[in-house]
Coordinates of C-alpha atoms (C1' of nucleotides) in Angstrom, one line a residue:
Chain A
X1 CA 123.8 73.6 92.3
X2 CA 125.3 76.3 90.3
X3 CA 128.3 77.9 91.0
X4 CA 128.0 81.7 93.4
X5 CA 128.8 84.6 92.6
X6 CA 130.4 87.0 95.1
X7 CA 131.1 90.8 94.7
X8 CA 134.5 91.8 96.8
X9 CA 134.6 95.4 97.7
X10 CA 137.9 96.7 98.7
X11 CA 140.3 99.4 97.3
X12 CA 143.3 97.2 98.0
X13 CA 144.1 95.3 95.5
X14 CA 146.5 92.9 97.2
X15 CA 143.3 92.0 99.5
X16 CA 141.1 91.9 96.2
X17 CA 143.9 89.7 94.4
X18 CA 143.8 87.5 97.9
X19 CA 140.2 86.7 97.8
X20 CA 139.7 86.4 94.4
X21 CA 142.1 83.8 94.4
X22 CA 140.9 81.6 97.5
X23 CA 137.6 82.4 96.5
X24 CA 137.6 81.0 93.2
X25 CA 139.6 77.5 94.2
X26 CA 136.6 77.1 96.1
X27 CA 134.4 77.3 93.4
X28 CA 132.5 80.6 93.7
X29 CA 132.8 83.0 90.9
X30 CA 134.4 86.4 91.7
X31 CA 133.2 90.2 90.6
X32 CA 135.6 92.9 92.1
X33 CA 134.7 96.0 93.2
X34 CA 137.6 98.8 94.1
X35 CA 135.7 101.5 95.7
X36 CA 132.2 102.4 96.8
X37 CA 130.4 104.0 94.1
X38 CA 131.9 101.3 91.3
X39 CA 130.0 98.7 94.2
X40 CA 126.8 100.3 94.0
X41 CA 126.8 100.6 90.2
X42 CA 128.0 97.4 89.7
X43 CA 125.3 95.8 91.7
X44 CA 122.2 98.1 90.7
X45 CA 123.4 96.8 87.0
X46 CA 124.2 93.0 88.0
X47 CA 122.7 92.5 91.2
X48 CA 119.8 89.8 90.3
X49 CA 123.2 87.4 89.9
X50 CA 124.9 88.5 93.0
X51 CA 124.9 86.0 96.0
X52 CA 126.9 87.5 98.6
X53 CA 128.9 91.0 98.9
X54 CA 132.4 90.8 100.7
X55 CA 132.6 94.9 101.5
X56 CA 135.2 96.5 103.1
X57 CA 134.3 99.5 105.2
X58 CA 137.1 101.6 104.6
X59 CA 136.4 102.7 100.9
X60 CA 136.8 105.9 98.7
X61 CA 134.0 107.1 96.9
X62 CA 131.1 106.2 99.5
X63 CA 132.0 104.0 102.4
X64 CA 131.1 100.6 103.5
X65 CA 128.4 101.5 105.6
X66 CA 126.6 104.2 103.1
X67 CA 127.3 101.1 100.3
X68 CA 125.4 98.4 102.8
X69 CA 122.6 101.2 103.7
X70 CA 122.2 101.8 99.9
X71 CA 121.8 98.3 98.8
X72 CA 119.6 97.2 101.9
X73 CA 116.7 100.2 100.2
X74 CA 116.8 97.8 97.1
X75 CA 118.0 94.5 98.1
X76 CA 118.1 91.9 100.8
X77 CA 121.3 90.3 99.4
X78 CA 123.8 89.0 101.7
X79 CA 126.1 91.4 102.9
X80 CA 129.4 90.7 105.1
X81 CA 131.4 93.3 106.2
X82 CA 135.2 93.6 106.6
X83 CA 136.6 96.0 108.9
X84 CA 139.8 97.1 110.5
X85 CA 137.9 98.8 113.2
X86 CA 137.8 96.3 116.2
X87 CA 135.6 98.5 118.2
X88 CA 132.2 97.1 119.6
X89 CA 130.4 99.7 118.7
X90 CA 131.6 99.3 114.7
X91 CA 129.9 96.1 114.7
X92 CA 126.7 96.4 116.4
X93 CA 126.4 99.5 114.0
X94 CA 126.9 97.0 110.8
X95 CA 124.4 94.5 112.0
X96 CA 121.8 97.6 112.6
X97 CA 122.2 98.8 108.8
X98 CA 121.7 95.5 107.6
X99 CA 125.0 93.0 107.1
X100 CA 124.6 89.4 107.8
X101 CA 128.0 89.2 109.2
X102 CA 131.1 91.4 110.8
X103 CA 134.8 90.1 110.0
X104 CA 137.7 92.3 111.7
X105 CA 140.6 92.5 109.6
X106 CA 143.0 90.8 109.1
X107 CA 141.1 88.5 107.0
X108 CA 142.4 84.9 107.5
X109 CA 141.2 83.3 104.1
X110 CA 140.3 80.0 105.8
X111 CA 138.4 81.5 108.2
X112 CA 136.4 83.8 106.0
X113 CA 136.0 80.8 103.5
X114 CA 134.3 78.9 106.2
X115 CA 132.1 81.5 107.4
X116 CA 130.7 81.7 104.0
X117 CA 130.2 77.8 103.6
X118 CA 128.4 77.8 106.5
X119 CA 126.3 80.8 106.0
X120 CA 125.6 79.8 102.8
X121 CA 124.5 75.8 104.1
X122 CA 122.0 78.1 106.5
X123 CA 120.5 79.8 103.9
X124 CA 120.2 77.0 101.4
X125 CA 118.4 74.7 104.3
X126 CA 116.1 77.2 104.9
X127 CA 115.5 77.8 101.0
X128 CA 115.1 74.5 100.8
X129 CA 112.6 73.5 103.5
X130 CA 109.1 72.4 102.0
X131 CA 107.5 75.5 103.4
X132 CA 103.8 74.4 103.7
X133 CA 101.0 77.4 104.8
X134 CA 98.1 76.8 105.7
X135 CA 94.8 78.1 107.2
X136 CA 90.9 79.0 107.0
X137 CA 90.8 76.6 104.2
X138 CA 93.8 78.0 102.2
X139 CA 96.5 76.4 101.5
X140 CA 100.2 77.1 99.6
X141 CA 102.6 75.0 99.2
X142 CA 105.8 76.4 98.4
X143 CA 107.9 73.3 97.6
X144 CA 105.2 72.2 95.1
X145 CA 103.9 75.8 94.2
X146 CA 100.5 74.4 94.9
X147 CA 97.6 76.5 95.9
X148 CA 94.1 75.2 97.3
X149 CA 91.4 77.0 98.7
X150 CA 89.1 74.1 100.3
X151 CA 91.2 71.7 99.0
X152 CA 90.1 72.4 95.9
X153 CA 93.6 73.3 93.6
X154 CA 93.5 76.6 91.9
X155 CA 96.2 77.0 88.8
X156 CA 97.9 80.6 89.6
X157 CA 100.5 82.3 87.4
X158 CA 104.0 82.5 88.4
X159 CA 103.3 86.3 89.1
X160 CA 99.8 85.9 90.7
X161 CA 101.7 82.8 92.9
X162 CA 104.2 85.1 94.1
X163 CA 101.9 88.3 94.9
X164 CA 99.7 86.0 96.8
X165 CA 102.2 84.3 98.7
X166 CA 104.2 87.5 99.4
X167 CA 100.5 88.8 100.8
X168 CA 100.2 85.7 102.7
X169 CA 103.7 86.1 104.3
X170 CA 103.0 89.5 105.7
X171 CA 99.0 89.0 106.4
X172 CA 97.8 91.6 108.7
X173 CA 99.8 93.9 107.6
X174 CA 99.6 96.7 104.7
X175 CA 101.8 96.9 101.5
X176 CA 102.2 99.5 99.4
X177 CA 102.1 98.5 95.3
X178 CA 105.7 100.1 95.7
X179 CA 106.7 97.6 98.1
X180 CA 104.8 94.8 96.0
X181 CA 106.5 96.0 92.8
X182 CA 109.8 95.2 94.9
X183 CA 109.2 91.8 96.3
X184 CA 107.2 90.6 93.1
X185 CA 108.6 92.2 90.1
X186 CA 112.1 93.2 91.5
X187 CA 113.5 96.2 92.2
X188 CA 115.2 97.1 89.4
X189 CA 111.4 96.6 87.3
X190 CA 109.8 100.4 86.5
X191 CA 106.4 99.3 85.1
X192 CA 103.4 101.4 86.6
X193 CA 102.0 100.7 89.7
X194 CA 98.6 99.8 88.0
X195 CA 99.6 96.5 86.6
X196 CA 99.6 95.3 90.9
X197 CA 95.8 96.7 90.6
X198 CA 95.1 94.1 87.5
X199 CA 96.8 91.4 88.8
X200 CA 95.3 91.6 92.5
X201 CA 92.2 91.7 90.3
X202 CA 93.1 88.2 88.3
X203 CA 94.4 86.6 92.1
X204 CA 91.0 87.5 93.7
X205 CA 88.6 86.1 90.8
X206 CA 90.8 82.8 90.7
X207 CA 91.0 82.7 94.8
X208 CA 86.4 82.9 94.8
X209 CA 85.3 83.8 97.6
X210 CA 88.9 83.7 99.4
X211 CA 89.5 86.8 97.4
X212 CA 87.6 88.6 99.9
X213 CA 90.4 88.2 102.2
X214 CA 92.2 90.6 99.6
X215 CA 91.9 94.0 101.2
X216 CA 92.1 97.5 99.6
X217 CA 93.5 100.0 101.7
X218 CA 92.6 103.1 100.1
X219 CA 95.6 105.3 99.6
X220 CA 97.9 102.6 101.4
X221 CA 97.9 99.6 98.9
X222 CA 96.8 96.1 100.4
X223 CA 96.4 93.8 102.9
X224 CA 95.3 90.0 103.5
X225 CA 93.3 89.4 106.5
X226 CA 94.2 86.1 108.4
Chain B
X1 CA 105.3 86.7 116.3
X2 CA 105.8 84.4 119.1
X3 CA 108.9 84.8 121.4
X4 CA 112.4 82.4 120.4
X5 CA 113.6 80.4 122.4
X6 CA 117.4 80.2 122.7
X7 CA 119.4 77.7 125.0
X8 CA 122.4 78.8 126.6
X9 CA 125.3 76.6 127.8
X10 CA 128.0 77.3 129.3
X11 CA 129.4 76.1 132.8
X12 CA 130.0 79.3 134.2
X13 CA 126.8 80.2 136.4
X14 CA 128.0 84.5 135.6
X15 CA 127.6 84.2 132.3
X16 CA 124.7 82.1 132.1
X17 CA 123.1 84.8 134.0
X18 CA 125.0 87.9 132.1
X19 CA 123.5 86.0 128.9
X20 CA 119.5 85.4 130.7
X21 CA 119.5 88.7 131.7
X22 CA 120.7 90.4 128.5
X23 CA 118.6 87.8 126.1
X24 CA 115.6 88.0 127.8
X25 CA 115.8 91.9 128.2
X26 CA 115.6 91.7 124.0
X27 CA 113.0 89.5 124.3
X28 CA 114.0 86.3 124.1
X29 CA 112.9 82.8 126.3
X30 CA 115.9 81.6 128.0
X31 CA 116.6 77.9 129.2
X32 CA 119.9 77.1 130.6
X33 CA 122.6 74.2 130.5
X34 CA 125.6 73.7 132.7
X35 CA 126.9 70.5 130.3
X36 CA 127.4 68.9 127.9
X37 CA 125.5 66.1 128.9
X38 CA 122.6 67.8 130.0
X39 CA 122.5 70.5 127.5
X40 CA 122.0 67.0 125.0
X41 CA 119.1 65.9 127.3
X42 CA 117.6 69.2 127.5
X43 CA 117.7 69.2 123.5
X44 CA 116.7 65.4 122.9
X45 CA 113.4 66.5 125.4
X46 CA 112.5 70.1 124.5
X47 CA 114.5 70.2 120.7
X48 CA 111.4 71.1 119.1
X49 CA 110.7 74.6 121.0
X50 CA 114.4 75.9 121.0
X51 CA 115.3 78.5 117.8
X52 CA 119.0 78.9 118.6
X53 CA 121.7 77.6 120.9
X54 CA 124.1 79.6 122.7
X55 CA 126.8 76.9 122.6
X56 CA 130.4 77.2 125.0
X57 CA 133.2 75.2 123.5
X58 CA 134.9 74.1 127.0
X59 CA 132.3 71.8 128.6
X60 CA 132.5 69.3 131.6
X61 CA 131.0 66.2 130.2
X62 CA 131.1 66.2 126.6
X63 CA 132.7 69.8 125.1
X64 CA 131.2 72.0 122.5
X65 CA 132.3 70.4 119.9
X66 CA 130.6 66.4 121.0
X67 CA 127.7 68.0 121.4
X68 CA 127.4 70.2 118.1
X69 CA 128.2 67.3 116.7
X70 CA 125.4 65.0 118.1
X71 CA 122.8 67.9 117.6
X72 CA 123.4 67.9 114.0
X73 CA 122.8 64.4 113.3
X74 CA 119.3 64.7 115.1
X75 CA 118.6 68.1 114.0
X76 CA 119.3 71.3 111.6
X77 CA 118.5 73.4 115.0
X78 CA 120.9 77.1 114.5
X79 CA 123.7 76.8 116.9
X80 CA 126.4 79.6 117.8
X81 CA 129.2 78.4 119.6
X82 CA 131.4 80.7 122.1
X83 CA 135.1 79.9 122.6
X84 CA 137.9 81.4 124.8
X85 CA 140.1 79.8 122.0
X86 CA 141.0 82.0 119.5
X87 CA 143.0 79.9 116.9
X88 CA 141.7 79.9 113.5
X89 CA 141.8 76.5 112.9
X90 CA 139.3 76.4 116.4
X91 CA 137.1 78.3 114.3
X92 CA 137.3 76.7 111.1
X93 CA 136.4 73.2 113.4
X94 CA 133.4 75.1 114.6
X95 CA 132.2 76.2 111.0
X96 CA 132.9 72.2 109.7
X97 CA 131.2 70.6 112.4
X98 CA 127.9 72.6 111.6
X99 CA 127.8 75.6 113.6
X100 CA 126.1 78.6 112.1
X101 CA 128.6 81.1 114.0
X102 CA 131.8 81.3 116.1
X103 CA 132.2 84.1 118.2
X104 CA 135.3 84.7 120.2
X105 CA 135.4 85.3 124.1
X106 CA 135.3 87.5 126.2
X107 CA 131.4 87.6 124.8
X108 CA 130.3 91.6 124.8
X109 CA 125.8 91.1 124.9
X110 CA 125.8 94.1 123.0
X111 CA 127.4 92.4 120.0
X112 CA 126.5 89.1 120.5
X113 CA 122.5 90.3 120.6
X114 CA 123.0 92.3 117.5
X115 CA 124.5 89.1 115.8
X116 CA 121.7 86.9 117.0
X117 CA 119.0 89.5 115.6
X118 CA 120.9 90.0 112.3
X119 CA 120.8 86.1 112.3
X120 CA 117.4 85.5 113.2
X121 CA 116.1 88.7 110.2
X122 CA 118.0 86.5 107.6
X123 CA 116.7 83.0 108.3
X124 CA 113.3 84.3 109.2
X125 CA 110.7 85.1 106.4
X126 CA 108.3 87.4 108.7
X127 CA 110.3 90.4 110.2
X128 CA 109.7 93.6 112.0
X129 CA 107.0 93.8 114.7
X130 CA 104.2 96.2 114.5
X131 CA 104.5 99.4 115.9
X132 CA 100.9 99.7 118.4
X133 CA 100.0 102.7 119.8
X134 CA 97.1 101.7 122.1
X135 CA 95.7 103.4 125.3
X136 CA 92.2 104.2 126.9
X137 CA 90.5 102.3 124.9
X138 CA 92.2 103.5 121.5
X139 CA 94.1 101.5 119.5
X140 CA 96.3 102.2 116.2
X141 CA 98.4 99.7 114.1
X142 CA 99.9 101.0 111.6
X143 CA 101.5 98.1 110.1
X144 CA 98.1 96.7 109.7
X145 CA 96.9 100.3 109.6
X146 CA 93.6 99.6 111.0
X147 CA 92.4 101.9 114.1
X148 CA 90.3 101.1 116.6
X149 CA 88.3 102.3 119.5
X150 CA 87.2 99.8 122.2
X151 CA 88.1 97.2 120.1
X152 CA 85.8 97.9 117.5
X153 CA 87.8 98.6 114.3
X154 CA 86.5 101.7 112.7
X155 CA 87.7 102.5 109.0
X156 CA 89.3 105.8 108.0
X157 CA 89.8 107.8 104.7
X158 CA 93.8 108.2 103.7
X159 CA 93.4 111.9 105.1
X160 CA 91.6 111.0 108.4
X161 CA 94.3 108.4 109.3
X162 CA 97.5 110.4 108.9
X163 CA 95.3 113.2 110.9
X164 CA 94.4 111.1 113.5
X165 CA 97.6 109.3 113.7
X166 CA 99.9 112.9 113.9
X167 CA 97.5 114.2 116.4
X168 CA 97.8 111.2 118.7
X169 CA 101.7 110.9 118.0
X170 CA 101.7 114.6 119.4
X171 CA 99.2 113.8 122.2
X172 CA 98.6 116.7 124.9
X173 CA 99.5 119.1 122.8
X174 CA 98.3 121.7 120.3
X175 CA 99.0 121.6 116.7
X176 CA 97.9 124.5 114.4
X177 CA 96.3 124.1 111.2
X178 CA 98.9 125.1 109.7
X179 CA 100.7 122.4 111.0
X180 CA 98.6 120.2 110.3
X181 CA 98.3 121.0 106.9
X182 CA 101.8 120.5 106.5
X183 CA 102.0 117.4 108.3
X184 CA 99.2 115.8 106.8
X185 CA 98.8 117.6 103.4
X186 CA 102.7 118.2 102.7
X187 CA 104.4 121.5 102.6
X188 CA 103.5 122.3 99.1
X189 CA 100.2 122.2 99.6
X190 CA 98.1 125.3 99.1
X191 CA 94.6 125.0 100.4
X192 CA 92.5 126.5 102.8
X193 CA 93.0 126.3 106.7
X194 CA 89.4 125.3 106.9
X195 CA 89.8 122.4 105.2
X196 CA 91.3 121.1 108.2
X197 CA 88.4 122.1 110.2
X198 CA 86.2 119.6 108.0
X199 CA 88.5 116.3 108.4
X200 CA 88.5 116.6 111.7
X201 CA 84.7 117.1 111.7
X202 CA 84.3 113.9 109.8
X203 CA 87.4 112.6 112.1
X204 CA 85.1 113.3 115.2
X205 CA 82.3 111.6 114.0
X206 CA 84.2 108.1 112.6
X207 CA 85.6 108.3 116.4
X208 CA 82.2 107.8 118.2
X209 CA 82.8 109.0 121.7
X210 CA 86.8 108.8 121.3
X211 CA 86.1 111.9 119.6
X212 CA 86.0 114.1 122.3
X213 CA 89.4 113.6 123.1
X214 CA 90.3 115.9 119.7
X215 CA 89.6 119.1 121.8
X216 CA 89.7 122.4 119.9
X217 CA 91.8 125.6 120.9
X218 CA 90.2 128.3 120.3
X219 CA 93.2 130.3 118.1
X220 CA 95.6 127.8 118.5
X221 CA 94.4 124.8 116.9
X222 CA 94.0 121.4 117.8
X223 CA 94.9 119.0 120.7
X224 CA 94.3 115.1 121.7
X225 CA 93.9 114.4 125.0
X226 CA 95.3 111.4 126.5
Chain C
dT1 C1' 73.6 141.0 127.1
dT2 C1' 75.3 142.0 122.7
dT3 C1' 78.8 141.8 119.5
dT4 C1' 82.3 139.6 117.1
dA5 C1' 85.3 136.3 115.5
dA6 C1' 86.2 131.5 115.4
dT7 C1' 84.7 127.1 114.6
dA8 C1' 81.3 123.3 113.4
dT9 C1' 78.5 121.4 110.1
dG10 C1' 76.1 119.9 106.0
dA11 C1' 75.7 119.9 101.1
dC12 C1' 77.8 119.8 96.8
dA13 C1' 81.1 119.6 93.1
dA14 C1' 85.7 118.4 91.9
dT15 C1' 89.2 115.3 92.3
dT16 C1' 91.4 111.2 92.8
dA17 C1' 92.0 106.1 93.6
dT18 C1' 90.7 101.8 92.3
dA19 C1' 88.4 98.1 89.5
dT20 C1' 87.6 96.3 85.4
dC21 C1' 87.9 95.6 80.6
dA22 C1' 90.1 95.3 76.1
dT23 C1' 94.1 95.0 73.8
dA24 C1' 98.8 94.3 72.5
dC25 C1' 103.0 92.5 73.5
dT26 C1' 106.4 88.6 75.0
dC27 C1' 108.1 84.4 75.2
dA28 C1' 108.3 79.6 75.2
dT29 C1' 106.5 75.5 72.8
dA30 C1' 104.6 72.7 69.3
Chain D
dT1 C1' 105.7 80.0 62.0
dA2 C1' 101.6 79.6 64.6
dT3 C1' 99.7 79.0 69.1
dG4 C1' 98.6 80.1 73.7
dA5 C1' 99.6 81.3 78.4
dG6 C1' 101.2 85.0 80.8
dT7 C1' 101.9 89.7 81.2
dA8 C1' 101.8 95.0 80.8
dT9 C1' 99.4 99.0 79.7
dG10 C1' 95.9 102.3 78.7
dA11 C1' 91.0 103.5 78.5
dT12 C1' 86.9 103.7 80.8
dA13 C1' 83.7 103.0 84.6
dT14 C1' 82.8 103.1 89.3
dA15 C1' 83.3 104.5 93.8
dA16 C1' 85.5 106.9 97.6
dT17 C1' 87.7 110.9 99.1
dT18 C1' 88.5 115.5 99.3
dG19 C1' 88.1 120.7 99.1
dT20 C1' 85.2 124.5 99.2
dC21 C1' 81.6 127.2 100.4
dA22 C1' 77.3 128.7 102.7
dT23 C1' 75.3 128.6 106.9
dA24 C1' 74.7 127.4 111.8
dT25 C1' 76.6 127.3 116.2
dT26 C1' 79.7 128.4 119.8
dA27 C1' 82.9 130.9 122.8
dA28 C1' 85.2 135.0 124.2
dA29 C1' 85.2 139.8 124.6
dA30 C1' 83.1 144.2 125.2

DNA sequence: TTTTAATATGACAATTATATCATACTCATA
DNA sequence: TATGAGTATGATATAATTGTCATATTAAAA
């Protein structure tokens, strides 16, 4: 597996020089951050290669909570916040705006180091596990990226793959081509919305008749039934 | 999505009870262990059902740490473990053994449940329930946005649906069409008051019977009964 | 009851959203 | 360099939605 690359946010730079240093002897790679605004540009330039954010609430420029509320509208990257404030209510508040994970300061290294280890062997396992969906004779495999609709395999594209699982994941339920140009394409992609239209078009001829199950919600965007 | 299951062990009957009343309050299914032992039987019998364990450190018959230890060599189950000890390298031990978290006692259910949610919205690919408004016989989803009266799903134009849906979110009480317009149409929006007069016309209709309940005020405006 | 103003309704045209098609571009591979 | 799959985009066709107006109906007031 390749090495991860973590963005520390914190305007000390003794703390930065800390973490940067445990950090990297245990084989992550390092991007600092020293205040809130630097953060948010530096991860709406770079944040496809960004693994986890270390952020510090205490910040000039924007705060750590304004940073974490910013990135959650554009990413679901993992976020663990370091704070001085001990109070309760401080860390319910960062798990509502989005963080994985609330570390009071002082940061003991070793601790931290193993709180990312081990949040990091979650994630993987769950990455990892052969997801298999299947019902009303479709089926998507996601450790083979096999699709078959009454066991019949149908050959998608990597984008018409991803649209139709990311439909299939959320079935019932509407998304906007906004939301869809997100989860597919990436936040950071500004193509028009139209291109979802010719693609859902593509996905239902190659599904047949399980294209049906491709909704258009007028003035909403789409939904699969299931 | 279904409820979680989460186990909770710990020998002390007040917080099993502190923890079974706040989990299941957030909607969680709760089974209990006293020890180690059993908490291990109650896995090796019911393993498959249980999302998360609640996991004290200071057990009779076999401590936290035994019994992490033998859950992970049967299974990759999520396990928090609770400790009264506050030493780092207690922590650390936890992280190396395989638990997912460490969180330190006294346990506060406030920041324990928003640890356990902001846990659960990571690992979990499918997130965020469906608001349902639903009474008498009418019945909105707006995640699925689909709208129906005694169960029978009736489709709506863009306009009607964010009509119906502001008139019902204001239930049992008038809106003007000026109101509406802004609500519905946007504040910029520069088009006749009758206009409104004609969605809900068509609004009526979609509705069947349910329609009645979009009673007019002579003046005034509009109003949903309910 | 008559009058008046407000609202409901139906028809139509205008507008807008979506589907579909054709084409050009990109990138990896032979 | 040529090929081809995958992709993005714009043009056009199709279909649904919407706004407006004329007219009918209704409710309140005189």
């Amino acid at each position: 597996m390749e090495k991860k690359t973590i963005l520390v946010v914190d305007d000390e730079l003794k703390i930065r020089i800390l973490l940067k240093d445990f950090l990297e002897r245990e084989g992550f790679s390092v991007i600092e951050s020293q205040d809130g605004k630097h953060a948010l540009e530096t991860f709406r330039c770079r944040g496809k290669s960004i693994d986890l954010i270390l952020l510090d609430v205490m910040l000039p420029e924007y705060d750590g909570w304004t940073v974490c509320r910013e990135i959650r509208k554009i990413s679901e990257v993992p976020i663990i916040m370091l704070s001085a404030r001990s109070e309760d209510f401080d860390e319910v508040h960062g798990f509502e705006i989005g963080a994985d994970d609330y570390v009071k300061k002082p940061v003991k290294p070793t601790v931290l180091i193993a709180r990312i280890n081990a949040f990091f062997r979650r994630i993987d396992k769950v990455k990892a596990e052969s997801r298999v969906i299947a019902f009303d004779g479709l089926e998507i495999d996601d450790s083979s990226h096999t699709v078959k609709v009454d066991n019949e395999e149908i050959v998608l594209s990597p984008k018409e793959y991803t649209l139709l699982l990311i439909l299939v994941e959320n079935k019932g339920k509407v998304i906007s081509r906004e939301q869809l140009l997100n989860l597919v394409w990436g936040y950071d992609y500004y193509g028009g919305l139209r291109t979802v239209d010719t693609h859902i078009n593509r996905l239902r001829i190659k599904l047949g008749k399980k294209g049906d199950s491709i909704t258009t919600i007028r003035g909403f965007g789409y939904r699969f039934e299931g």
